[in-house]
């Protein structure tokens, strides 16, 4: 027996589906507050010193946080190559916009305070605002589109094709339901950023963050409820037709898929998954309460809980579908037919088992070293070395 | 197959990758140089070394952030622009990219923040460890990226699976210890060390010329020259190793680089200069050195290096076998449930050449209907355009030799001539700051352009690898990237120059106070040097002022 066959192909696929969720959640929890802080920047901080305080709350950590995004890309490439190929090229222009945001953001963090010039600094502040807002919104829009299905199909050589011109491919992403999903993610990450600022700042900045964070959280909760109702009554789901082979070759065309009444039938089949949306509502609700009542760490922790609930609810609702196709349901990507080979999944799992605990350990250590509030005095005292 | 989308995708990839590699080499080398400087600081406790660490660290940071930012494009561009490539080889190629994130990028990115923000929050030793972790993380990144790239040059440890219509990994070990990848890794990081050494050398030389920051500049030159000399030797040596690997893994690339049209009797001569003529298939005005090519390429006197004409004839055979493989694959696909045994057998025998069959897709939809003329045309497509490779390679090698000479000179002056440097040499050091970047870009050009028409050598043609996009899509993103990257480049250069002009500005008072004590001590010891045994204990007491705390 060969080593990698120690773990069944089917189980490896489920593990990698879970790890995909872990990576997306990790990204939302860590880089999520960086994006939220960026989007909040012009509103919670008015003077240059206030803005520097806000920026320096994430200054030492955004770089590590952003790796969740990059690792997410790499892991999708390694574990779900068809998903990587279809989604990144299918959302081409949207991806470009997200890339632009993720390129401008690091530069803005690093370069903003390297010159005294007011115009220079305010330009970078807006870059940080855009760099936080645009991806926070577009990630939700992307998830909304995944739930709706995307117009792609494969030919016999498994080359992916997309219907629609380049304009409709971009504008077409901005469908009403997808925009609601965008509001969920944007509101959620604003709330998360606000909760972070409450932990890391004090005084007027924290007070503004509490107010905006409360409204953002309430909006996210409302949009999340609306999206749930919409899914229940207005959007078709997808199901397998006939026998489901869970350890066969990764060829999406080998399975038969059709539209179903609703994604939410999953809750009838697997009632336990209701724990995810409950966690989402509960977490966001308690985070809002924490923001209102002066909780600091509690608000941040509940915000994390809420985000984890919302992200997992999408995955659990769709399982085993990952990216359904509207024009050719058989081309839909699922957990059972769009993974890497048995061997690659196994090797990648070994690497993850070795390195993920290390990453979590040293990230935790870095956060511990940097624990404590960022103050105006501190920024003033280290004016030359901080952002 | 729209040629325009292919050409534009290639252009965009080349542009974004070469732009990314303006920042990467400096990150690779400067991270180590900074860590070396901090090591000296921690070992001696002398503030000048902390000031050097912080000063070069600031420049490192300005550069590092753009390397990170433009690297994101690289990680996502495969999926965006090379969707079929991503599907076809993601099973192998994706793994090193993901491991790079797990093992290397997380490390450098998590600790780089602490490097800049942690001076007051960490002990000296902790901060030193952080600096080294950043350096190690950066260099490990390069390892995994080059394992991925090495696989595109020399795809080992994988085979085609007709059920999933893609290449799948058969041996992770082979992918990891791919000889091309290993040689490339050391060659590339060495190039980064050379780049950073020339950067530090040039900037320091400028300070000496201006009479500013003398102490910082002299010490920096010493580090840069020693590190740079070792790196220059290594980059040339491992470049030779890469060339040797190419002689049995990518023979067409080697033949094109050398403009070797005909197979020459062993040992073949090396063409120093000449004018390759693709249409006439010969090199005009070639100046040759006998034997050298054969010795470098094969490390023997008897082995022949095949010329382009011979390799094209081999490609033609490969294409014919590729057509048989393609035919068998179509049979397997059409009758998946009960494939005739013979089709499976034929496919197993010929699948290595399937990629050559795909080369015909440029000319017709079904390779099985190809005419002899089309096959010959496709075989000639396996020859990359020779002259740019020929010249790019020679510029790179010429610069490599120059690097050794320059670094050797500065090493000699710094070690044996009491750190005295003639002004002309200092001016030269300033002037040649850009040359390592030119050499590095030439190197990548040779590696990637020389692999054409393949994205994965012998497996997947470039023309087939692209996404289903429109020309308009590509024009929007290409224009966007050019505009965006140009602005970022101008801003980066502006900041870099500003901070170089500004010079070291942190810990100034403390460093100057130490400087005064240090000079005083050198005088009182009659120039016997700081390590003179008689005053050793007194010297160390002077080094650390009584009120200094260990965790400053």
Coordinates of N, CA, C and O in Angstrom, one line a residue, chain A residues 235-352:
Chain A
X235 N -34.6 31.6 -5.0 CA -33.4 31.2 -5.7 C -33.4 29.6 -5.7 O -33.5 29.0 -4.7
X236 N -33.1 29.1 -6.9 CA -33.0 27.7 -7.1 C -31.7 27.2 -6.5 O -30.7 27.9 -6.7
X237 N -31.7 25.9 -6.0 CA -30.4 25.3 -5.7 C -30.0 24.3 -6.7 O -30.5 24.4 -7.9
X238 N -29.1 23.5 -6.4 CA -28.6 22.4 -7.3 C -28.6 21.1 -6.5 O -28.3 21.1 -5.3
X239 N -28.8 20.0 -7.3 CA -28.7 18.7 -6.6 C -28.1 17.7 -7.6 O -28.1 17.9 -8.9
X240 N -27.5 16.6 -7.1 CA -27.0 15.5 -7.9 C -28.2 14.7 -8.4 O -29.2 14.5 -7.7
X241 N -28.1 14.2 -9.6 CA -29.1 13.3 -10.1 C -28.5 11.9 -10.1 O -27.4 11.8 -10.7
X242 N -29.1 10.9 -9.6 CA -28.6 9.5 -9.7 C -27.5 9.3 -8.7 O -27.3 10.1 -7.7
X243 N -26.7 8.3 -8.9 CA -25.7 7.9 -8.0 C -24.6 8.9 -7.8 O -24.1 9.5 -8.8
X244 N -24.1 9.2 -6.6 CA -23.0 10.1 -6.4 C -21.8 9.3 -6.1 O -21.7 8.5 -5.1
X245 N -20.8 9.5 -6.9 CA -19.5 8.8 -6.7 C -18.6 9.8 -6.0 O -18.3 10.9 -6.5
X246 N -18.1 9.4 -4.8 CA -17.4 10.4 -4.0 C -15.9 10.2 -4.1 O -15.1 11.1 -3.6
X247 N -15.4 9.1 -4.6 CA -14.0 8.9 -4.7 C -13.5 8.7 -6.1 O -12.5 8.0 -6.4
X248 N -14.3 9.1 -7.1 CA -14.0 9.0 -8.5 C -13.0 10.0 -9.0 O -12.6 10.9 -8.2
X249 N -12.6 10.0 -10.3 CA -11.7 11.0 -10.8 C -12.3 12.4 -10.8 O -13.5 12.5 -10.9
X250 N -11.5 13.4 -10.7 CA -12.0 14.7 -10.6 C -12.3 15.3 -12.0 O -11.5 16.0 -12.6
X251 N -13.4 14.8 -12.5 CA -13.9 15.3 -13.8 C -15.3 15.8 -13.6 O -16.2 14.9 -13.5
X252 N -15.6 17.1 -13.6 CA -16.9 17.6 -13.3 C -18.0 17.0 -14.3 O -19.1 16.9 -14.0
X253 N -17.5 16.7 -15.5 CA -18.5 16.2 -16.5 C -19.0 14.8 -16.3 O -19.9 14.4 -16.9
X254 N -18.4 14.1 -15.4 CA -18.8 12.7 -15.1 C -20.1 12.6 -14.3 O -20.6 11.5 -14.2
X255 N -20.5 13.7 -13.7 CA -21.7 13.6 -12.9 C -22.9 14.3 -13.5 O -22.7 15.2 -14.3
X256 N -24.1 13.9 -13.1 CA -25.3 14.6 -13.6 C -25.9 15.5 -12.5 O -26.0 15.0 -11.3
X257 N -26.1 16.7 -12.8 CA -26.6 17.7 -11.8 C -27.8 18.4 -12.4 O -27.9 18.6 -13.6
X258 N -28.8 18.6 -11.5 CA -29.9 19.4 -12.0 C -30.3 20.5 -11.0 O -29.8 20.5 -9.9
X259 N -31.1 21.5 -11.4 CA -31.6 22.5 -10.5 C -32.5 21.9 -9.5 O -33.3 20.9 -9.8
X260 N -32.6 22.4 -8.3 CA -33.5 21.9 -7.3 C -34.4 23.1 -6.8 O -34.1 24.3 -7.2
X261 N -35.3 22.9 -5.9 CA -36.2 23.9 -5.5 C -35.5 25.0 -4.8 O -35.7 26.2 -5.1
X262 N -34.6 24.6 -3.9 CA -33.9 25.7 -3.1 C -32.7 25.1 -2.4 O -32.6 23.9 -2.1
X263 N -31.7 25.9 -2.2 CA -30.5 25.5 -1.4 C -30.9 25.1 0.0 O -30.2 24.2 0.6
X264 N -32.0 25.7 0.5 CA -32.3 25.5 1.9 C -32.8 24.1 2.2 O -33.0 23.7 3.4
X265 N -33.1 23.3 1.2 CA -33.5 21.9 1.4 C -32.4 21.2 2.2 O -32.7 20.2 2.9
X266 N -31.2 21.7 2.1 CA -30.1 21.1 2.9 C -30.4 21.1 4.4 O -30.0 20.2 5.1
X267 N -31.2 22.1 4.9 CA -31.5 22.1 6.3 C -32.4 21.1 6.7 O -32.5 20.7 7.9
X268 N -33.2 20.6 5.7 CA -34.1 19.5 6.1 C -33.3 18.2 6.1 O -33.6 17.3 7.0
X269 N -32.3 18.0 5.2 CA -31.5 16.8 5.2 C -30.5 16.7 6.3 O -30.3 15.7 6.9
X270 N -29.9 17.9 6.6 CA -28.9 17.9 7.7 C -29.2 19.0 8.7 O -28.6 20.1 8.7
X271 N -30.2 18.8 9.5 CA -30.7 19.9 10.4 C -29.6 20.5 11.3 O -29.6 21.7 11.6
X272 N -28.6 19.7 11.6 CA -27.5 20.2 12.5 C -26.8 21.4 11.9 O -26.2 22.2 12.6
X273 N -26.8 21.6 10.6 CA -26.1 22.7 10.0 C -26.7 24.1 10.3 O -26.1 25.1 10.1
X274 N -27.9 24.0 10.9 CA -28.6 25.3 11.4 C -27.7 26.0 12.4 O -27.9 27.2 12.6
X275 N -26.8 25.3 13.0 CA -25.9 25.9 14.0 C -25.1 27.0 13.4 O -24.8 28.0 14.1
X276 N -24.8 26.9 12.1 CA -24.0 28.0 11.5 C -24.7 29.3 11.4 O -24.2 30.4 11.9
X277 N -25.9 29.4 10.8 CA -26.6 30.7 10.8 C -26.9 31.2 12.2 O -26.9 32.4 12.4
X278 N -27.3 30.3 13.1 CA -27.5 30.7 14.5 C -26.3 31.4 15.1 O -26.4 32.5 15.6
X279 N -25.2 30.7 14.8 CA -23.9 31.3 15.3 C -23.7 32.7 14.6 O -23.2 33.6 15.3
X280 N -24.0 32.8 13.4 CA -23.9 34.1 12.7 C -24.7 35.2 13.3 O -24.2 36.3 13.7
X281 N -26.0 34.9 13.5 CA -26.9 35.9 14.1 C -26.4 36.2 15.6 O -26.4 37.4 16.0
X282 N -26.2 35.1 16.3 CA -25.8 35.3 17.7 C -24.6 36.1 17.9 O -24.5 37.1 18.7
X283 N -23.6 35.7 17.1 CA -22.3 36.4 17.2 C -22.4 37.9 16.8 O -21.9 38.8 17.6
X284 N -23.1 38.2 15.7 CA -23.2 39.6 15.3 C -24.0 40.4 16.4 O -23.7 41.5 16.7
X285 N -25.1 39.7 16.9 CA -25.9 40.4 17.9 C -25.2 40.7 19.1 O -25.2 41.9 19.6
X286 N -24.4 39.8 19.6 CA -23.6 40.0 20.8 C -22.5 41.0 20.6 O -22.1 41.8 21.5
X287 N -22.0 41.0 19.4 CA -20.9 41.9 19.1 C -21.4 43.3 19.1 O -20.8 44.3 19.7
X288 N -22.6 43.5 18.6 CA -23.3 44.8 18.6 C -23.5 45.3 20.0 O -23.3 46.4 20.4
X289 N -24.0 44.3 20.8 CA -24.3 44.6 22.2 C -23.0 45.0 22.9 O -23.0 46.0 23.6
X290 N -21.9 44.3 22.6 CA -20.6 44.6 23.2 C -20.2 46.0 22.8 O -19.7 46.8 23.7
X291 N -20.3 46.3 21.5 CA -19.9 47.6 21.1 C -20.7 48.7 21.8 O -20.1 49.8 22.1
X292 N -22.0 48.5 22.0 CA -22.8 49.5 22.7 C -22.5 49.6 24.1 O -22.6 50.7 24.7
X293 N -22.2 48.5 24.8 CA -22.1 48.6 26.2 C -20.6 48.8 26.7 O -20.3 48.5 27.9
X294 N -19.8 49.0 25.8 CA -18.4 49.3 26.2 C -17.5 48.1 26.3 O -16.4 48.2 26.8
X295 N -18.0 46.9 25.9 CA -17.2 45.7 25.8 C -16.0 45.9 24.8 O -16.3 46.6 23.8
X296 N -14.9 45.5 25.1 CA -13.8 45.6 24.1 C -13.4 44.2 23.5 O -13.8 43.9 22.4
X297 N -12.8 43.4 24.3 CA -12.4 42.1 23.8 C -13.6 41.3 23.5 O -13.6 40.5 22.5
X298 N -14.6 41.4 24.3 CA -15.8 40.6 24.1 C -16.4 40.9 22.7 O -16.8 40.0 22.0
X299 N -16.5 42.2 22.4 CA -17.1 42.6 21.1 C -16.3 42.0 20.0 O -16.9 41.4 19.0
X300 N -15.0 42.0 20.1 CA -14.1 41.4 19.0 C -14.3 39.9 18.9 O -14.4 39.4 17.8
X301 N -14.4 39.2 20.1 CA -14.5 37.8 20.0 C -15.9 37.4 19.4 O -16.0 36.5 18.6
X302 N -17.0 38.1 19.8 CA -18.3 37.8 19.3 C -18.3 38.1 17.8 O -19.0 37.4 17.0
X303 N -17.7 39.2 17.4 CA -17.6 39.5 16.0 C -17.0 38.4 15.2 O -17.4 38.0 14.1
X304 N -15.9 37.8 15.8 CA -15.3 36.7 15.1 C -16.2 35.5 15.0 O -16.3 34.8 14.0
X305 N -17.0 35.3 16.1 CA -17.9 34.2 16.1 C -19.0 34.4 15.0 O -19.3 33.5 14.3
X306 N -19.5 35.6 14.9 CA -20.5 35.9 13.9 C -20.0 35.7 12.5 O -20.6 35.0 11.7
X307 N -18.8 36.2 12.2 CA -18.2 36.0 10.9 C -18.0 34.5 10.6 O -18.3 34.1 9.5
X308 N -17.5 33.8 11.6 CA -17.3 32.3 11.3 C -18.6 31.7 11.0 O -18.7 30.9 10.1
X309 N -19.7 32.1 11.7 CA -21.0 31.5 11.5 C -21.5 31.8 10.1 O -21.9 31.0 9.3
X310 N -21.3 33.1 9.7 CA -21.8 33.5 8.3 C -21.1 32.8 7.2 O -21.7 32.2 6.3
X311 N -19.7 32.7 7.3 CA -18.9 32.1 6.3 C -19.3 30.6 6.2 O -19.5 30.1 5.1
X312 N -19.3 30.0 7.4 CA -19.6 28.5 7.3 C -21.0 28.2 6.9 O -21.3 27.2 6.3
X313 N -22.0 29.1 7.1 CA -23.3 28.9 6.7 C -23.4 28.7 5.2 O -24.1 27.9 4.7
X314 N -22.6 29.5 4.5 CA -22.6 29.4 3.0 C -22.1 28.1 2.5 O -22.8 27.4 1.8
X315 N -21.0 27.7 3.1 CA -20.4 26.4 2.7 C -21.3 25.2 3.0 O -21.5 24.3 2.2
X316 N -21.8 25.2 4.3 CA -22.6 24.1 4.7 C -23.9 24.0 3.9 O -24.4 22.9 3.6
X317 N -24.5 25.2 3.6 CA -25.7 25.2 2.8 C -25.5 24.6 1.4 O -26.3 23.8 0.9
X318 N -24.4 24.9 0.8 CA -24.1 24.5 -0.6 C -23.6 23.0 -0.7 O -23.6 22.5 -1.7
X319 N -23.0 22.5 0.4 CA -22.3 21.3 0.3 C -23.1 20.2 -0.4 O -24.3 20.1 -0.1
X320 N -22.6 19.4 -1.3 CA -21.2 19.4 -1.8 C -20.9 20.3 -2.9 O -19.8 20.1 -3.5
X321 N -21.7 21.2 -3.2 CA -21.4 22.1 -4.4 C -20.5 23.2 -4.0 O -20.5 23.7 -2.8
X322 N -19.6 23.6 -4.9 CA -18.6 24.6 -4.6 C -18.9 25.8 -5.6 O -18.9 26.9 -5.2
X323 N -19.0 25.5 -6.8 CA -19.3 26.5 -7.8 C -20.3 26.0 -8.9 O -19.8 25.3 -9.8
X324 N -21.6 26.2 -8.7 CA -22.5 25.7 -9.7 C -22.5 26.5 -11.0 O -22.2 27.7 -11.0
X325 N -22.9 25.8 -12.1 CA -23.0 26.5 -13.4 C -24.4 26.6 -13.8 O -25.2 25.7 -13.7
X326 N -24.7 27.9 -14.2 CA -26.1 28.1 -14.6 C -26.4 27.6 -16.0 O -27.5 27.1 -16.3
X327 N -25.4 27.7 -16.9 CA -25.7 27.3 -18.3 C -25.5 25.8 -18.6 O -26.1 25.3 -19.5
X328 N -24.7 25.1 -17.8 CA -24.6 23.7 -17.9 C -24.4 23.1 -16.6 O -23.2 22.9 -16.1
X329 N -25.5 22.8 -15.9 CA -25.4 22.3 -14.5 C -24.4 21.1 -14.3 O -23.7 21.0 -13.3
X330 N -24.2 20.3 -15.4 CA -23.3 19.2 -15.3 C -21.9 19.6 -15.1 O -21.0 18.9 -14.6
X331 N -21.6 20.8 -15.6 CA -20.2 21.4 -15.4 C -19.9 21.9 -14.0 O -18.8 22.2 -13.7
X332 N -21.0 21.9 -13.2 CA -20.8 22.5 -11.8 C -19.7 21.8 -11.1 O -19.4 20.6 -11.2
X333 N -18.9 22.6 -10.3 CA -17.8 22.1 -9.5 C -18.3 21.7 -8.1 O -19.0 22.4 -7.5
X334 N -18.0 20.4 -7.8 CA -18.4 20.0 -6.4 C -17.2 19.4 -5.7 O -16.2 19.2 -6.3
X335 N -17.5 19.1 -4.4 CA -16.4 18.5 -3.6 C -15.9 17.2 -4.2 O -14.7 16.9 -4.1
X336 N -16.8 16.5 -4.8 CA -16.5 15.1 -5.3 C -15.8 15.1 -6.7 O -15.3 14.0 -7.1
X337 N -15.8 16.2 -7.4 CA -15.3 16.1 -8.8 C -14.4 17.3 -9.2 O -14.2 17.5 -10.4
X338 N -13.9 18.1 -8.2 CA -13.0 19.2 -8.7 C -11.8 19.4 -7.8 O -11.3 20.5 -7.7
X339 N -11.4 18.3 -7.2 CA -10.2 18.4 -6.3 C -9.0 18.0 -7.1 O -9.0 17.6 -8.2
X340 N -7.9 18.1 -6.4 CA -6.6 17.6 -6.9 C -6.6 16.1 -6.7 O -7.6 15.5 -6.2
X341 N -5.5 15.5 -7.2 CA -5.4 14.0 -7.1 C -5.3 13.6 -5.6 O -4.9 14.4 -4.8
X342 N -5.5 12.3 -5.4 CA -5.4 11.7 -4.1 C -4.1 12.1 -3.5 O -4.0 12.5 -2.3
X343 N -3.0 11.9 -4.3 CA -1.7 12.1 -3.7 C -1.4 13.5 -3.4 O -0.9 13.8 -2.3
X344 N -1.8 14.4 -4.2 CA -1.5 15.9 -4.0 C -2.3 16.3 -2.7 O -1.7 17.0 -1.9
X345 N -3.5 15.9 -2.6 CA -4.3 16.3 -1.4 C -3.6 15.8 -0.1 O -3.6 16.4 0.9
X346 N -3.1 14.5 -0.2 CA -2.5 14.0 1.0 C -1.2 14.7 1.3 O -1.0 15.1 2.5
X347 N -0.4 15.0 0.3 CA 0.9 15.7 0.6 C 0.6 17.1 1.2 O 1.2 17.6 2.1
X348 N -0.4 17.8 0.6 CA -0.7 19.1 1.0 C -1.3 19.0 2.5 O -1.0 20.0 3.3
X349 N -2.0 18.0 2.8 CA -2.5 17.8 4.1 C -1.3 17.7 5.1 O -1.3 18.3 6.2
X350 N -0.4 16.9 4.8 CA 0.8 16.7 5.7 C 1.5 18.1 5.9 O 1.8 18.4 7.0
X351 N 1.7 18.8 4.8 CA 2.3 20.1 5.0 C 1.4 21.0 5.9 O 2.0 21.8 6.7
X352 N 0.1 21.0 5.7 CA -0.7 21.8 6.5 C -0.7 21.4 8.0 O -0.6 22.3 8.9

